[in-house]
Amino acid sequence: MRSFTKTTLSLATAGLLIAGLAACSTTADATAPAENSSSSSSEEATPKAVASIPALSGVDTSVLLDADFAAALTSLGLTPGTVGTATLTDGSLHFPITGGNVDYYDPEEDYRPFVQGSIEHEGSGFSLTAGETTVELTNFTIDPGSSKLFGDVSVNGESAATQVLLFNLYGGTLKPLQMDGDNAILEGTTVHISAEAAGLLNDTFMTDAVADQLLVGIAKITVATK
C-alpha cells in the first residue's frame, strides 16, 4: 500500500513524481557528482523528500517502436518477440511495473539528483532472433535520477550480462501529464539504445549496423497514484 509525505497528493505533486518516473531529470542533474560525497555523518543530512512513493506496484511502461528501428531490425534479419509477461499490442511493447520506489526532492535546492529511486519490471522483456541465435533483454530497471534503463541479457538461454546499461532516456519531447481515473500517464520520453547494448548486439549478431543512441521508440509510463 502506498503512503505519501502529505495526506493528499495534489495533482501538481503527482505530476512531479510521474515526471521522475519517466526519467525526465536533466542530464546535468543526473550526472553531476554530489559535493563532498565522502563527507562524514556530521555534515548536513539528506533533506526530506517533497513527495514519495515508497512501493510502486503498477501499472506498466510501454514503448511505441519507432518505424526506423523496426526497419533496421528487418534489414538485419532480426525478428523481435516478447519474453515473460511482456506483450506487443499495436506496435507497442508493454512491460508491467512490478516494484520500486521514487523520492522527489525540491529542485530549487542543491540536492541532486532531485528524483531518486527505481522502477522495476521483473519477469518481462523482449527478444531478438536471427537464425539459431536469440538474445533476450529482460528484468528492466529504470533509474529516474540518471535517466537510464538497465536490464539482464542472455544469449541462447545463457546469461551474458546482469543489469547492464541498455537504454538512455530523454525527456525533451515529453507531453503534459494526463490522468485516467487514479492512474497518472506521462508520454513522450524517447528511448535510445546505449553504447554497451549496441556493442553487445553487434558482437552477437556479427554486424556493425546497430548504432549507439539509435532511437528505439517513445515511452509511455502509467502509474497508479492511489
C-alpha atoms as one frame of an Amber mdcrd trajectory, in Angstrom:
protein
   0.000   0.000   0.000   1.336   3.410  -0.953   1.791   6.185   1.595   2.730
   9.758   0.774   4.540  12.516   2.638   1.305  14.532   2.641  -2.198  13.375
   3.476  -3.446  14.198  -0.025  -1.111  14.099  -3.011  -2.059  17.068  -5.206
  -2.175  16.772  -8.979   0.839  19.057  -9.271   2.905  16.893  -6.940   1.729
  13.771  -8.753   2.938  15.352 -11.963   6.355  15.944 -10.478   6.562  12.374
  -9.246   5.457  10.891 -12.519   7.894  13.142 -14.359  10.539  11.474 -12.273
   9.115   8.070 -13.143   9.507   8.944 -16.803  13.200   9.622 -16.194  12.978
  13.302 -17.037  15.673  14.666 -14.748  18.097  16.782 -16.714  21.331  15.137
 -17.788  23.348  17.690 -15.893  21.464  16.982 -12.681  21.683  13.253 -13.186
  25.389  13.070 -13.835  26.797  15.804 -11.645  28.694  14.372  -8.653  27.405
  15.340  -5.261  29.639  17.742  -3.395  31.601  16.224  -0.527  30.264  12.765
  -1.354  32.755  11.263   1.075  31.699  13.542   3.901  31.261  12.289   7.444
  27.919  11.813   9.166  28.454  15.106  10.989  27.779  17.086   7.807  24.356
  18.101   6.503  21.896  15.217   6.363  19.832  14.216   3.328  16.868  16.621
   3.034  13.312  15.413   3.395  11.649  14.426   0.147   8.829  16.674  -1.085
   6.875  13.568  -2.103   7.481   9.829  -2.113   6.042   6.605  -3.438   7.806
   4.019  -1.245   6.386   0.951  -3.004   5.482   1.002  -6.685   3.169  -1.709
  -7.985   1.862  -0.981 -11.440   0.695  -0.291 -13.995   3.218  -0.532 -16.864
   5.846   1.021 -19.082   5.179   0.790 -22.814   7.363   1.676 -25.782   5.865
   2.518 -29.170   8.510   1.174 -31.539   9.944   3.684 -33.995   9.388   2.802
 -37.654  13.072   3.239 -38.472  14.030   0.906 -35.612  11.623  -1.728 -36.891
  13.041  -1.287 -40.396  16.578  -1.655 -39.058  15.658  -4.947 -37.392  14.178
  -6.204 -40.649  17.268  -5.203 -42.638  19.442  -7.104 -40.154  17.238 -10.181
 -40.363  16.269  -9.861 -36.687  12.853 -11.000 -35.521  11.576  -9.342 -32.318
   9.492 -11.172 -29.729   8.204 -10.810 -26.184   9.503 -12.514 -23.043   7.594
 -13.404 -19.877   4.710 -11.082 -19.042   5.554  -8.545 -21.758   3.038  -8.017
 -24.549   3.143  -6.478 -28.021  -0.009  -4.576 -28.985  -0.478  -2.212 -31.939
   3.268  -1.691 -32.328   3.905  -1.048 -28.628   5.806  -3.264 -26.214   4.303
  -3.315 -22.707   6.278  -4.193 -19.573   4.353  -4.458 -16.258   5.781  -2.461
 -13.343   6.464  -4.925 -10.517   8.145  -2.811  -7.855  10.459   0.026  -6.967
  10.209   3.384  -5.242  10.553   7.067  -6.032  11.564  10.073  -3.912  11.164
  13.613  -5.254  13.222  16.451  -3.734  12.816  20.191  -4.190  14.613  21.033
  -7.479  15.220  24.569  -6.194  17.545  23.144  -3.552  21.079  21.892  -4.208
  20.396  18.207  -3.544  20.991  16.129  -6.671  19.623  14.179  -8.350  16.279
  15.588  -7.215  14.460  12.445  -8.415  15.782   9.205  -6.929  14.666   5.601
  -6.767  13.992   2.760  -9.187  11.186   1.361 -11.319  11.334  -2.418 -11.687
   9.919  -4.651 -14.406  10.788  -8.176 -13.250   9.786 -11.142 -15.375   9.308
  -9.390 -18.697  11.351  -8.230 -21.660  11.823  -8.718 -25.378  13.932 -10.887
 -27.653  15.770 -10.576 -30.947  16.313 -13.701 -33.035  18.410 -14.365 -36.129
  18.805 -17.952 -37.289  19.713 -20.075 -34.272  20.740 -17.103 -32.121  18.311
 -15.465 -29.696  19.160 -12.526 -27.459  16.792 -11.735 -24.596  16.727  -8.366
 -22.797  14.768  -8.716 -19.548  14.113  -7.528 -15.975  14.316  -3.828 -16.779
  15.125  -1.308 -14.052  14.681   2.412 -14.698  16.832   4.802 -12.674  14.887
   8.094 -12.828  17.801  10.032 -11.332  20.209   9.153 -14.124  17.620   8.703
 -16.914  18.941   5.232 -17.716  17.386   1.808 -18.146  19.277  -1.290 -17.055
  18.494  -4.941 -17.683  19.683  -8.525 -17.952  20.953 -10.004 -21.211  21.040
 -13.658 -22.221  22.156 -15.355 -25.420  20.501 -18.673 -26.248  19.472 -19.034
 -22.615  22.912 -18.327 -21.168  23.452 -15.163 -19.105  25.649 -12.619 -20.896
  25.236  -9.599 -18.589  23.310  -8.639 -15.459  21.731  -5.209 -15.027  23.876
  -3.649 -17.739  23.008  -0.238 -19.211  20.687  -0.945 -22.161  18.910   2.302
 -22.984  19.233   6.042 -22.400  16.049   8.040 -21.818  15.487  11.644 -22.903
  12.527  13.799 -21.878  12.807  16.696 -24.332   9.611  15.664 -26.170   7.609
  14.890 -23.041   3.872  15.646 -23.166   1.915  17.190 -20.257   0.713  14.858
 -17.523  -2.623  13.143 -18.154  -4.916  11.482 -15.613  -7.101   8.454 -16.337
  -9.046   7.847 -13.163  -6.466   7.144 -10.444  -3.728   6.471 -12.992  -1.197
   9.114 -13.985   0.104   8.889 -17.541   3.174  10.552 -18.965   4.156  10.015
 -22.574   6.880  11.271 -24.866  10.217  10.225 -23.350  12.422   8.886 -26.157
  14.290   5.608 -25.699  17.746   5.233 -27.281  19.987   2.195 -27.375  23.146
   2.554 -25.283  26.710   2.106 -26.495  27.001  -1.008 -24.321  23.876  -2.616
 -25.776  24.815  -1.657 -29.339  28.235  -3.251 -28.911  26.790  -6.424 -27.429
  24.212  -6.826 -30.208  26.769  -6.093 -32.924  29.180  -8.670 -31.481  26.473
 -11.302 -31.053  24.932 -10.931 -34.491  28.264 -10.188 -36.212  27.313  -6.802
 -37.620  28.135  -3.139 -37.127  24.699  -1.831 -38.063  23.341  -1.265 -34.535
  24.319   2.349 -33.831  24.919   3.921 -30.444  21.903   6.109 -29.498  19.676
   4.530 -32.154  16.097   5.642 -31.444  14.085   2.639 -30.281  10.766   4.358
 -29.655   8.612   6.577 -27.453   7.895   5.584 -23.859   4.589   5.873 -22.040
   4.527   5.287 -18.293   1.269   4.606 -16.475   1.334   4.571 -12.676  -1.438
   4.172 -10.118  -1.447   7.150  -7.751  -3.714   5.517  -5.150
